[in-house]
Amino acid sequence: MTDIPTLTLNNGVTLPALGLGVFQSAPEETTSAVETALRLGYRHLDTAAAYGNEREVGAGIVASGVPREEIVVETKVWVSDYGRDQTLRAVDKATGKLGLDVIDILILHQPLADHFDRTIAAYQALEEVYAAGRVRAIGVSNFTVAHLDRLAEHTDIVPALNQVELHPHFQQKALQAAHAERGILTQAWSPIGGITFYPGWGEDRQSVMDDPELHTIAADHGASPAQVMLRWHLQQGRSAIPKSTNPDRIRQNITLDLTLSAEELARIDALDAGRRSGPDPDHRDSSALLNRTIPDA
Ligand code: NAP
């Protein structure tokens, strides 16, 4: 593996910039993916209550033999658990399934745009568990600048990070600038563009992985387009959490022995099409989201 930069959150907690994502990792594949990743040198894992695999992430940590304190475990509270008491209970669910006393980074999975009061109450519950030492850092996901502003009006702790869709075709530069002003780390989900190519999500998408410019840069370095995208994130100071359950690709994604020149970084920056492939956080049918319940541990 390559040396991965360490990032420092606004409360002093540190994390490796690169982590393993496990969205759509089937439970039966998750334990081995996590174990493989940790043995290959990953020390940061990103899961969520809604992924249905927190238990298997915990099992992978145990199976790897890597000491717990070396690993940054990040998970997310699902929207049906928003509200003070529900969110406090969601923390018990997450620690129970992960088999951990303390969660390193706990974030809200997404704003409930039409129930923002519940979103605020959920974040206030995160502030409570942070004060109680049950989580080391708290944050959000899929928040827009407007959501961050509304949250700030009602809460005390600036989110440590905002995990958002971010890849060469959707770079969210204004949001990244707002994060930098506020001391919020930008964490890229679908950092290699998974949302633009994984099957079953609509046929009209244009895969970032097929972008000719990325292929040209990759060929110049004897690297893959995924490695180029991950290096681009890391050189620009972001956290990235690529998902794979394939051992070769898990290894490839942490073997980033290339340095992009300023000119190459600028060529990737120029690929921004402003084209979101995932859901728009301001226009989601929250009733469908709220119908999904998270079982107890
Ligand atoms: P991604 O990591 O950009 O891409 C994952 C896809 O790329 C999978 O189909 C994977 O298949 C494939 N892949 C992995 N490495 C590859 C490589 N080196 N070359 C070619 N293909 C490769 O997309 P993502 O899973 O959407 O995002 C990553 C993580 O972000 C998720 O796992 C999750 O933890 C988080 N996330 C968060 C949100 C949110 O709302 N907060 C939303 C989406 C994702 P194989 O497994 O077969 O390798």
CSV table of C-alpha atoms and ligand atoms in Angstrom, one decimal, residues 19-25 29 33 42 45-48 51 53 74 76 78 107-110 140-142 162-167 187-199 201 209 224-227 229-230 233 240-254 278-279 284, ligand 1:
chain,number,residue,atom,x,y,z
A,19,GLY,CA,-11.3,4.6,3.8
A,20,LEU,CA,-13.3,1.6,2.6
A,21,GLY,CA,-17.0,2.2,1.8
A,22,VAL,CA,-19.5,-0.7,2.2
A,23,PHE,CA,-22.7,0.7,0.5
A,24,GLN,CA,-24.2,-2.3,-1.4
A,25,SER,CA,-21.7,-4.7,0.0
A,29,GLU,CA,-19.3,-10.2,1.5
A,33,ALA,CA,-14.0,-7.1,2.4
A,42,TYR,CA,-6.9,0.5,5.4
A,45,LEU,CA,-14.2,2.2,7.3
A,46,ASP,CA,-17.5,3.9,6.3
A,47,THR,CA,-20.8,2.1,6.9
A,48,ALA,CA,-24.4,3.2,7.8
A,51,TYR,CA,-26.6,-0.4,4.6
A,53,ASN,CA,-24.1,-4.5,7.4
A,74,GLU,CA,-17.6,5.9,10.6
A,76,LYS,CA,-24.6,7.0,9.9
A,78,TRP,CA,-30.9,6.8,9.1
A,107,ILE,CA,-23.0,11.4,11.0
A,108,LEU,CA,-26.6,12.1,9.9
A,109,HIS,CA,-27.2,10.2,6.6
A,110,GLN,CA,-29.1,13.0,5.0
A,140,VAL,CA,-23.5,15.2,8.4
A,141,SER,CA,-24.0,13.9,4.9
A,142,ASN,CA,-25.7,15.2,1.8
A,162,ASN,CA,-20.0,16.6,5.3
A,163,GLN,CA,-20.0,13.4,3.2
A,164,VAL,CA,-21.4,14.2,-0.3
A,165,GLU,CA,-21.5,12.9,-3.9
A,166,LEU,CA,-18.2,14.1,-5.4
A,167,HIS,CA,-16.3,12.8,-8.4
A,187,GLN,CA,-15.7,13.7,2.3
A,188,ALA,CA,-16.4,12.3,-1.2
A,189,TRP,CA,-18.9,9.5,-1.6
A,190,SER,CA,-18.9,7.7,-5.0
A,191,PRO,CA,-15.3,9.1,-5.2
A,192,ILE,CA,-14.6,6.9,-8.3
A,193,GLY,CA,-18.1,7.6,-9.6
A,194,GLY,CA,-19.8,4.4,-8.6
A,195,ILE,CA,-23.2,6.2,-8.7
A,196,THR,CA,-22.5,7.0,-12.4
A,197,PHE,CA,-22.1,3.3,-13.4
A,198,TYR,CA,-23.3,0.8,-10.9
A,199,PRO,CA,-26.1,-1.3,-12.5
A,201,TRP,CA,-29.6,3.0,-11.4
A,209,MET,CA,-14.9,5.6,-15.2
A,224,SER,CA,-6.1,3.0,-13.6
A,225,PRO,CA,-8.7,5.7,-13.8
A,226,ALA,CA,-9.8,4.8,-10.3
A,227,GLN,CA,-6.3,5.4,-9.0
A,229,MET,CA,-9.5,9.8,-9.2
A,230,LEU,CA,-8.4,8.8,-5.8
A,233,HIS,CA,-9.1,13.6,-4.1
A,240,ALA,CA,-12.5,9.5,-0.1
A,241,ILE,CA,-14.2,6.2,0.7
A,242,PRO,CA,-14.2,3.9,-2.3
A,243,LYS,CA,-16.2,0.8,-2.1
A,244,SER,CA,-15.1,-2.6,-3.3
A,245,THR,CA,-15.7,-6.2,-2.2
A,246,ASN,CA,-13.1,-7.4,-4.7
A,247,PRO,CA,-9.7,-8.1,-3.1
A,248,ASP,CA,-7.7,-6.9,-6.2
A,249,ARG,CA,-9.7,-3.7,-6.4
A,250,ILE,CA,-9.5,-3.2,-2.6
A,251,ARG,CA,-5.7,-3.4,-3.0
A,252,GLN,CA,-5.6,-1.3,-6.1
A,253,ASN,CA,-7.6,1.5,-4.4
A,254,ILE,CA,-5.0,1.9,-1.6
A,278,GLY,CA,-27.5,10.6,-6.9
A,279,PRO,CA,-30.6,12.0,-5.3
A,284,ARG,CA,-36.6,13.7,-1.9
B,1,NAP,P1,-17.6,4.2,-5.6
B,1,NAP,O1,-16.8,3.8,-4.4
B,1,NAP,O2,-17.2,5.4,-6.3
B,1,NAP,O3,-17.6,3.0,-6.6
B,1,NAP,C1,-18.0,1.7,-6.2
B,1,NAP,C2,-18.1,0.8,-7.5
B,1,NAP,O4,-16.9,0.8,-8.2
B,1,NAP,C3,-18.5,-0.6,-7.2
B,1,NAP,O5,-19.3,-1.0,-8.3
B,1,NAP,C4,-17.1,-1.3,-7.2
B,1,NAP,O6,-17.3,-2.6,-7.6
B,1,NAP,C5,-16.4,-0.5,-8.3
B,1,NAP,N1,-14.9,-0.4,-8.1
B,1,NAP,C6,-14.3,-0.3,-6.9
B,1,NAP,N2,-13.0,-0.2,-7.2
B,1,NAP,C7,-12.8,-0.2,-8.5
B,1,NAP,C8,-11.6,0.0,-9.3
B,1,NAP,N3,-10.4,0.1,-8.8
B,1,NAP,N4,-11.8,-0.1,-10.7
B,1,NAP,C9,-13.1,-0.3,-11.2
B,1,NAP,N5,-14.2,-0.4,-10.5
B,1,NAP,C10,-14.0,-0.3,-9.1
B,1,NAP,O7,-19.1,4.3,-5.2
B,1,NAP,P2,-20.0,4.2,-3.9
B,1,NAP,O8,-20.1,2.8,-3.4
B,1,NAP,O9,-21.4,4.8,-4.3
B,1,NAP,O10,-19.4,5.2,-2.9
B,1,NAP,C11,-18.4,4.8,-1.9
B,1,NAP,C12,-18.9,4.8,-0.5
B,1,NAP,O11,-19.5,6.0,-0.2
B,1,NAP,C13,-20.0,3.8,-0.3
B,1,NAP,O12,-19.6,2.5,-0.2
B,1,NAP,C14,-20.6,4.3,1.0
B,1,NAP,O13,-19.8,4.0,2.1
B,1,NAP,C15,-20.5,5.8,0.7
B,1,NAP,N6,-21.8,6.4,0.2
B,1,NAP,C16,-22.5,7.3,0.9
B,1,NAP,C17,-23.6,7.8,0.5
B,1,NAP,C18,-24.4,8.8,1.3
B,1,NAP,O14,-25.5,9.1,1.0
B,1,NAP,N7,-23.8,9.3,2.4
B,1,NAP,C19,-24.1,7.5,-0.8
B,1,NAP,C20,-23.4,6.5,-1.6
B,1,NAP,C21,-22.2,6.0,-1.1
B,1,NAP,P3,-16.6,-3.9,-6.9
B,1,NAP,O15,-17.1,-3.9,-5.4
B,1,NAP,O16,-17.0,-5.1,-7.6
B,1,NAP,O17,-15.1,-3.6,-6.9
